[in-house]
Short mmCIF file of C-alpha atoms in Angstrom, two decimals:
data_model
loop_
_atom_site.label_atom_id
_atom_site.label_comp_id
_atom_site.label_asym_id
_atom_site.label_seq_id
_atom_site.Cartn_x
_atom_site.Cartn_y
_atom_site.Cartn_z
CA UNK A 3 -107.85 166.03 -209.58
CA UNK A 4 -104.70 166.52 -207.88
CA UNK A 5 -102.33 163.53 -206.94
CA UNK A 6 -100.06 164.86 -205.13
CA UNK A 7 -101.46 163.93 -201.90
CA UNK A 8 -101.57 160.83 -203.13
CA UNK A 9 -98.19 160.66 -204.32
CA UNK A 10 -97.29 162.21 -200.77
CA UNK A 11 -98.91 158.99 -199.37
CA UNK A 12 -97.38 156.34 -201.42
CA UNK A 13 -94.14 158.10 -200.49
CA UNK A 14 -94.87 158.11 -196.60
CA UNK A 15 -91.66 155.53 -196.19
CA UNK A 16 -88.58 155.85 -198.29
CA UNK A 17 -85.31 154.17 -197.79
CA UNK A 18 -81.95 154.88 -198.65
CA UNK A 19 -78.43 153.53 -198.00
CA UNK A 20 -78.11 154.54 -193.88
CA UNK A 21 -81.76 155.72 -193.81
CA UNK A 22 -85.19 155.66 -193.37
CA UNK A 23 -87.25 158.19 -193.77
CA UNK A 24 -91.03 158.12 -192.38
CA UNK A 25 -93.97 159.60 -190.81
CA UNK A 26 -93.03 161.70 -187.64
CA UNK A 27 -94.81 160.38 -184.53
CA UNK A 28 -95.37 161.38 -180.63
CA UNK A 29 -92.58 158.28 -179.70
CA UNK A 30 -89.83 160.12 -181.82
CA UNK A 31 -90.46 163.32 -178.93
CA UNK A 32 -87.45 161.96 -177.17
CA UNK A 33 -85.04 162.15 -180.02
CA UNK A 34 -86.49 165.31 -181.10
CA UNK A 35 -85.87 167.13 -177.80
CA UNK A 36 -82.48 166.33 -178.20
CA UNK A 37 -81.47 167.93 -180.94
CA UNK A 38 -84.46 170.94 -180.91
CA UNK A 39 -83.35 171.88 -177.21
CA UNK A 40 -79.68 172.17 -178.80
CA UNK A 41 -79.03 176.03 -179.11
CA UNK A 42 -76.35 174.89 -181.75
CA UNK A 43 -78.65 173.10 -183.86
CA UNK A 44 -81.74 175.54 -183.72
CA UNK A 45 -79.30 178.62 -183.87
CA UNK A 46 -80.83 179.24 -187.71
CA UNK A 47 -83.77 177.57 -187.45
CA UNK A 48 -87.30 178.86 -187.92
CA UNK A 49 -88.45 177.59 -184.55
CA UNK A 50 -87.21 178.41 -181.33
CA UNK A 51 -84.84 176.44 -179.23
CA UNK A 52 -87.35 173.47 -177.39
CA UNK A 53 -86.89 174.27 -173.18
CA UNK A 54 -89.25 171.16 -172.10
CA UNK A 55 -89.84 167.43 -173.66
CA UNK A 56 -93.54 169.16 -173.92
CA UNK A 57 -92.19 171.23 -176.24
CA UNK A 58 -91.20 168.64 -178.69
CA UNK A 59 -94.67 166.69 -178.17
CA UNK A 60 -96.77 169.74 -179.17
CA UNK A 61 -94.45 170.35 -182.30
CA UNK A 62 -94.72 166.76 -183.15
CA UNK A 63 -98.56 166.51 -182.99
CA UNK A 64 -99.02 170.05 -184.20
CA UNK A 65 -96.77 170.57 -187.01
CA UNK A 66 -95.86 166.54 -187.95
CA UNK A 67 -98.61 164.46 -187.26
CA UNK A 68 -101.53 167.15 -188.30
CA UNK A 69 -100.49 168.06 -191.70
CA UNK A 70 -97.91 165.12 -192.32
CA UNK A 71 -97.59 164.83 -196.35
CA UNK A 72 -94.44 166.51 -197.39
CA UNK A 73 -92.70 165.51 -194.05
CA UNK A 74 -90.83 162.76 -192.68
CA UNK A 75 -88.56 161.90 -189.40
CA UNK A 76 -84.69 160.71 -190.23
CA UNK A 77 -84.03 157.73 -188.76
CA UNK A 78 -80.74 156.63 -188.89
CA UNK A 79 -81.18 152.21 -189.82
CA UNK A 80 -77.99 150.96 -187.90
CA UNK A 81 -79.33 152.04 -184.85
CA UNK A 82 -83.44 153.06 -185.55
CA UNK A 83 -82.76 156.07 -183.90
CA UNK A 84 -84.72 159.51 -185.20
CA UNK A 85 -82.20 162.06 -185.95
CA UNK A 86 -84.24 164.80 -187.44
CA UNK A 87 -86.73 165.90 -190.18
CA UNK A 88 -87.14 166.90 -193.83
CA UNK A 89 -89.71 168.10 -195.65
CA UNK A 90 -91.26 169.62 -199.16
CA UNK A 91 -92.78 172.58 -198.39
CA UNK A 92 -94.96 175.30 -199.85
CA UNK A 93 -95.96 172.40 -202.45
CA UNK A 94 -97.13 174.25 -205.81
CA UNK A 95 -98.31 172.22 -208.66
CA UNK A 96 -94.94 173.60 -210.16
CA UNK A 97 -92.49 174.04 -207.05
CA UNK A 98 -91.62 172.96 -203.33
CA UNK A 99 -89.32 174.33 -200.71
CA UNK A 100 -86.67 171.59 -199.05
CA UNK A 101 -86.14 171.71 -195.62
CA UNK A 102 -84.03 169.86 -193.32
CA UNK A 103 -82.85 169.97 -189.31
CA UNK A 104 -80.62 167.16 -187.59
CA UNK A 105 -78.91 165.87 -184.59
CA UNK A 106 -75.57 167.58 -184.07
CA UNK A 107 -73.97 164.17 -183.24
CA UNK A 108 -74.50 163.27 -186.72
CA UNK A 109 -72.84 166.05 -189.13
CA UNK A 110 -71.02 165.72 -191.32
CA UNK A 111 -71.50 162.26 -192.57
CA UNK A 112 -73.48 163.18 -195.54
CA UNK A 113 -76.78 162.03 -194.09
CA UNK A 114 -78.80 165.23 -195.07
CA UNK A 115 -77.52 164.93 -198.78
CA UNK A 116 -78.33 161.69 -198.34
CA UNK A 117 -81.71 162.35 -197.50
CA UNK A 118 -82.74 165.27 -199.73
CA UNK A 119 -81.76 163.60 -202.93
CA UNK A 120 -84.13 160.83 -202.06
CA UNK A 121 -87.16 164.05 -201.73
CA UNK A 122 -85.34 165.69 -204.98
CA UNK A 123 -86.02 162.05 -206.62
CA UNK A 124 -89.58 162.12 -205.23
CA UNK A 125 -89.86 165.88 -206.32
CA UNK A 126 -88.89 165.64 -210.28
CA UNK A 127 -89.55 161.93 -211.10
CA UNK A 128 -92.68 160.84 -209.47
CA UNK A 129 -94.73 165.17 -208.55
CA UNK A 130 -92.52 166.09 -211.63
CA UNK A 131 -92.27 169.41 -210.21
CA UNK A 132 -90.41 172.01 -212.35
CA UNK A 133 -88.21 172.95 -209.46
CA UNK A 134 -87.19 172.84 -205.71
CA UNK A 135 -85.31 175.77 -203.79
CA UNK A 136 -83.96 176.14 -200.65
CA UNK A 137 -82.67 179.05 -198.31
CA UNK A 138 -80.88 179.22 -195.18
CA UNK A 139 -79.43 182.19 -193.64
CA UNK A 140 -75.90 183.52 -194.72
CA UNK A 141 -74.15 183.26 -191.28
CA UNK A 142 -74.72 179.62 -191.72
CA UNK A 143 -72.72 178.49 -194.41
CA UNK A 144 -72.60 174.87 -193.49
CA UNK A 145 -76.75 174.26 -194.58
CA UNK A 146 -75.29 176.20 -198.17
CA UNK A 147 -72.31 173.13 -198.33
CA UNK A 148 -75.69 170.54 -198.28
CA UNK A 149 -77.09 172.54 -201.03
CA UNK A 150 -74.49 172.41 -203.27
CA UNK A 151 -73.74 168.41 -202.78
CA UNK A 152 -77.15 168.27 -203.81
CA UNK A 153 -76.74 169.90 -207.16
CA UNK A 154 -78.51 172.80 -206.48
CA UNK A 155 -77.13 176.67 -207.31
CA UNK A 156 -77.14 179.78 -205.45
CA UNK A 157 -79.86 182.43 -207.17
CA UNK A 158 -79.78 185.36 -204.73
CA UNK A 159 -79.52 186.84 -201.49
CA UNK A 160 -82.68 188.20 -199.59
CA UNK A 161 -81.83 190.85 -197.33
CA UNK A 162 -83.42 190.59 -193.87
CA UNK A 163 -85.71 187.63 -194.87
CA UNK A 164 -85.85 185.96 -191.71
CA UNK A 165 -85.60 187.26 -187.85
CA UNK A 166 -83.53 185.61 -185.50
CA UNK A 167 -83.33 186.04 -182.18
CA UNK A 168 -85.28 189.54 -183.02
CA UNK A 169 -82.27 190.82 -185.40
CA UNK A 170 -83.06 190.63 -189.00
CA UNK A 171 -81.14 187.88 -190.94
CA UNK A 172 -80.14 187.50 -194.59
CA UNK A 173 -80.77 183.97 -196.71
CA UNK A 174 -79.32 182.99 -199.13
CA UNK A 175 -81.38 181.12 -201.90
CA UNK A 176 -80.40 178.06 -203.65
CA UNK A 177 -82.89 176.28 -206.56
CA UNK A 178 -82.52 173.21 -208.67
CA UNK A 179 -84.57 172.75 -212.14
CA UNK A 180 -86.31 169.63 -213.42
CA UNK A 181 -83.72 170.06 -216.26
CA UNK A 182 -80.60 170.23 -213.88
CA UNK A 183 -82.13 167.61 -211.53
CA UNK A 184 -82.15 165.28 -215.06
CA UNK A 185 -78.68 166.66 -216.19
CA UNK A 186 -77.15 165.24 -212.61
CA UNK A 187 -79.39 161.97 -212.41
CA UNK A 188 -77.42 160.72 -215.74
CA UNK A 189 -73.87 162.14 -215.08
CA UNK A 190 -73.70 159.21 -212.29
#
């Protein structure tokens, strides 16, 4: 038997400091047009730039609410407003990829740190998966800063990994152990 779907379930709604994070649903559409029709926030992105509200609703009930274990909306708790995604991906019984997108208006506050070590907490002490990794592309330095808050450490560069915009782009790759995960967890 596997649990990790039920693991996934039990974990549908986590909470941390300034956060909640929790099942994406058509009503967050809004929110997410705002910050997936941002050419600035999708510039590195896997998906293109939304053009129509539509957009957003077929992403939401395609991507979110079809397959959601692994993936929840950010909603910021001062204000219960959704301010973008994460999500375990490419679940192994061994390994996951993070993955993260938010609102420009809220950079640089911390709040995607904030979020990913609550799915790096979820990851090694309750799937107990031997490691999570992470790329983004190497023009985008900024998603490598969350990385590293995070604990995790640069492993590589893969050349022409991803395509953007039709040009071939280089990630860079970031991973965190079980072991390292542990090593951080107790230095606090």
């Amino acid at each position: 038997m596997n649990p990790q779907p039920l693991l996934f379930a039990k974990a549908a709604k986590l909470e941390t400091k300034r956060l909640v994070l929790r099942p994406v649903c058509l009503t967050d559409a809004k929110d997410m047009y705002e910050y997936a029709s941002d050419p600035q926030v999708t510039k590195w992105l896997s998906f293109p730039t939304h053009q129509t509200l539509d957009e957003s609703k077929e992403a939401i009930a395609t991507h979110f609410m079809a397959a959601p274990l692994g993936k929840w909306g950010i909603v910021y708790r001062d204000t219960n407003k959704f301010i973008g995604t994460i999500s375990l991906m490419d679940l192994t019984a061994f390994s996951a990829e993070l993955g993260y997108v938010i609102n420009r208006n809220f950079w640089g506050q911390g709040l995607v740190p904030e979020a990913a070590r609550a799915l790096l907490a979820l990851a090694f002490d309750e799937l107990n998966l031997a490691q999570v990794h992470a790329v983004h592309a190497t023009k985008n330095p900024n998603s490598g800063r969350v990385l590293e808050k995070i604990g995790m450490r640069p492993v590589g560069i893969f050349p022409n990994y991803i395509t953007h915009n039709f040009s071939p782009t280089d990630v860079k790759i970031w991973v965190i152990t079980r072991e390292q995960y542990l090593a951080n967890k107790h230095q606090k």
